[in-house]
Amino acid sequence: MALFLLTLGLSLVSAQELNPQAIVQKNYNMAKVSGIWYPVSMASDDIKRIEENGDLRVFIRNIESLGDGRLRFHFRAMVHGECEHVAMVCEKAERDGEYSISHEGDNTVLLSETDYRQYIIFHLRNIRNGTQTTVLALYGRVPDLGPSFLDRFEKVCRKYGLGPQNIISLGNQGEPPTSCASSPGPGVFRRVPGPRGWGWRLQKVSI
């Protein structure tokens, strides 16, 4: 029994490891993107817009690939001060994996990379009142992804000039949230420097 449990544990750990050879960054099969996703992390150059009650704090729950090339997103987001379930259809753009959608301004949503089976990273460019905001979001097929996926997300964020101070964790959002707040309460998890390097720590935020 002990050997079985050890083998099972090692298998689960292995399943949570990112396989670089499985990463897809072009010629996407959007049908494989369809299905349930869980929010893991977000990053932005305007951190307030993705913190608690932020207008770009979005929890995607389901993605549908429509027959005409468009995508339908089912998510929870702030709408007129309330966290609501929203279903929106994204129009396909000319660029592979790129879509347009109207939500709190004009948005371009780009599928940055995925392995279809475990994780996906989206890049959103929001323009509202002439101001551009960049948001990156990491989602998983399971609520919690291993460190290798978080490290990969940080690497992608750096390509857009976003550092650990721009990243927040959306962990423990495995069940549909009853609000758009982070589950730990009046705070968010951020990557912050410590005596042993960068790590996740809960920080208080003003509400």
mmCIF file of N, CA, C and O in Angstrom, residues 28-37 62-65 71 73 111 114 116 120 122 141:
data_model
loop_
_atom_site.group_PDB
_atom_site.id
_atom_site.type_symbol
_atom_site.label_atom_id
_atom_site.label_comp_id
_atom_site.label_asym_id
_atom_site.label_seq_id
_atom_site.Cartn_x
_atom_site.Cartn_y
_atom_site.Cartn_z
ATOM 1 N N TYR A 28 -3.164 27.576 -33.612
ATOM 2 C CA TYR A 28 -3.958 27.003 -32.529
ATOM 3 C C TYR A 28 -5.151 26.200 -33.052
ATOM 4 O O TYR A 28 -5.782 26.579 -34.040
ATOM 5 N N ASN A 29 -5.448 25.125 -32.350
ATOM 6 C CA ASN A 29 -6.673 24.369 -32.557
ATOM 7 C C ASN A 29 -7.648 24.833 -31.485
ATOM 8 O O ASN A 29 -7.618 24.352 -30.357
ATOM 9 N N MET A 30 -8.511 25.769 -31.833
ATOM 10 C CA MET A 30 -9.365 26.390 -30.834
ATOM 11 C C MET A 30 -10.391 25.422 -30.254
ATOM 12 O O MET A 30 -10.900 25.643 -29.146
ATOM 13 N N ALA A 31 -10.694 24.355 -30.967
ATOM 14 C CA ALA A 31 -11.609 23.354 -30.414
ATOM 15 C C ALA A 31 -11.009 22.714 -29.166
ATOM 16 O O ALA A 31 -11.733 22.356 -28.234
ATOM 17 N N LYS A 32 -9.673 22.600 -29.119
ATOM 18 C CA LYS A 32 -9.009 22.021 -27.952
ATOM 19 C C LYS A 32 -8.957 22.994 -26.779
ATOM 20 O O LYS A 32 -8.699 22.583 -25.646
ATOM 21 N N VAL A 33 -9.194 24.264 -27.055
ATOM 22 C CA VAL A 33 -9.220 25.265 -25.988
ATOM 23 C C VAL A 33 -10.558 25.236 -25.246
ATOM 24 O O VAL A 33 -10.656 25.650 -24.096
ATOM 25 N N SER A 34 -11.585 24.730 -25.908
ATOM 26 C CA SER A 34 -12.921 24.701 -25.319
ATOM 27 C C SER A 34 -12.945 23.902 -24.025
ATOM 28 O O SER A 34 -12.137 22.984 -23.827
ATOM 29 N N GLY A 35 -13.887 24.267 -23.147
ATOM 30 C CA GLY A 35 -14.076 23.515 -21.912
ATOM 31 C C GLY A 35 -13.900 24.371 -20.676
ATOM 32 O O GLY A 35 -13.848 25.598 -20.727
ATOM 33 N N ILE A 36 -13.824 23.689 -19.535
ATOM 34 C CA ILE A 36 -13.724 24.339 -18.241
ATOM 35 C C ILE A 36 -12.285 24.765 -17.954
ATOM 36 O O ILE A 36 -11.342 24.014 -18.188
ATOM 37 N N TRP A 37 -12.134 25.993 -17.428
ATOM 38 C CA TRP A 37 -10.833 26.502 -16.995
ATOM 39 C C TRP A 37 -10.977 27.135 -15.624
ATOM 40 O O TRP A 37 -12.044 27.635 -15.263
ATOM 41 N N ASN A 62 -15.700 28.955 -18.573
ATOM 42 C CA ASN A 62 -15.888 28.035 -19.697
ATOM 43 C C ASN A 62 -15.623 28.774 -21.000
ATOM 44 O O ASN A 62 -15.933 29.961 -21.125
ATOM 45 N N ILE A 63 -15.040 28.076 -21.952
ATOM 46 C CA ILE A 63 -14.787 28.625 -23.280
ATOM 47 C C ILE A 63 -15.430 27.706 -24.306
ATOM 48 O O ILE A 63 -15.252 26.488 -24.255
ATOM 49 N N GLU A 64 -16.170 28.304 -25.229
ATOM 50 C CA GLU A 64 -16.783 27.539 -26.308
ATOM 51 C C GLU A 64 -16.209 28.015 -27.638
ATOM 52 O O GLU A 64 -16.193 29.213 -27.925
ATOM 53 N N SER A 65 -15.775 27.072 -28.450
ATOM 54 C CA SER A 65 -15.328 27.388 -29.800
ATOM 55 C C SER A 65 -16.529 27.246 -30.726
ATOM 56 O O SER A 65 -17.075 26.149 -30.897
ATOM 57 N N LEU A 71 -15.302 32.815 -30.456
ATOM 58 C CA LEU A 71 -15.266 32.160 -29.149
ATOM 59 C C LEU A 71 -16.341 32.762 -28.252
ATOM 60 O O LEU A 71 -16.589 33.974 -28.291
ATOM 61 N N PHE A 73 -17.032 33.253 -24.292
ATOM 62 C CA PHE A 73 -16.466 33.182 -22.953
ATOM 63 C C PHE A 73 -17.591 33.259 -21.923
ATOM 64 O O PHE A 73 -18.448 34.147 -21.986
ATOM 65 N N LEU A 111 -4.485 34.690 -27.516
ATOM 66 C CA LEU A 111 -4.025 33.454 -26.882
ATOM 67 C C LEU A 111 -2.505 33.446 -27.008
ATOM 68 O O LEU A 111 -1.959 33.296 -28.092
ATOM 69 N N THR A 114 -0.414 27.774 -24.888
ATOM 70 C CA THR A 114 -1.160 26.747 -24.177
ATOM 71 C C THR A 114 -0.573 25.378 -24.487
ATOM 72 O O THR A 114 0.191 25.216 -25.448
ATOM 73 N N TYR A 116 -3.054 22.959 -24.088
ATOM 74 C CA TYR A 116 -4.417 22.443 -24.205
ATOM 75 C C TYR A 116 -4.850 21.603 -23.009
ATOM 76 O O TYR A 116 -5.978 21.689 -22.560
ATOM 77 N N ILE A 120 -3.330 27.543 -19.936
ATOM 78 C CA ILE A 120 -3.467 28.480 -21.048
ATOM 79 C C ILE A 120 -3.158 29.875 -20.523
ATOM 80 O O ILE A 120 -3.448 30.195 -19.361
ATOM 81 N N PHE A 122 -3.573 33.980 -21.543
ATOM 82 C CA PHE A 122 -4.169 34.992 -22.406
ATOM 83 C C PHE A 122 -3.486 36.341 -22.180
ATOM 84 O O PHE A 122 -3.098 36.676 -21.060
ATOM 85 N N ARG A 141 -6.559 23.678 -16.199
ATOM 86 C CA ARG A 141 -7.659 22.715 -16.280
ATOM 87 C C ARG A 141 -8.047 22.221 -14.891
ATOM 88 O O ARG A 141 -9.118 21.658 -14.703
#
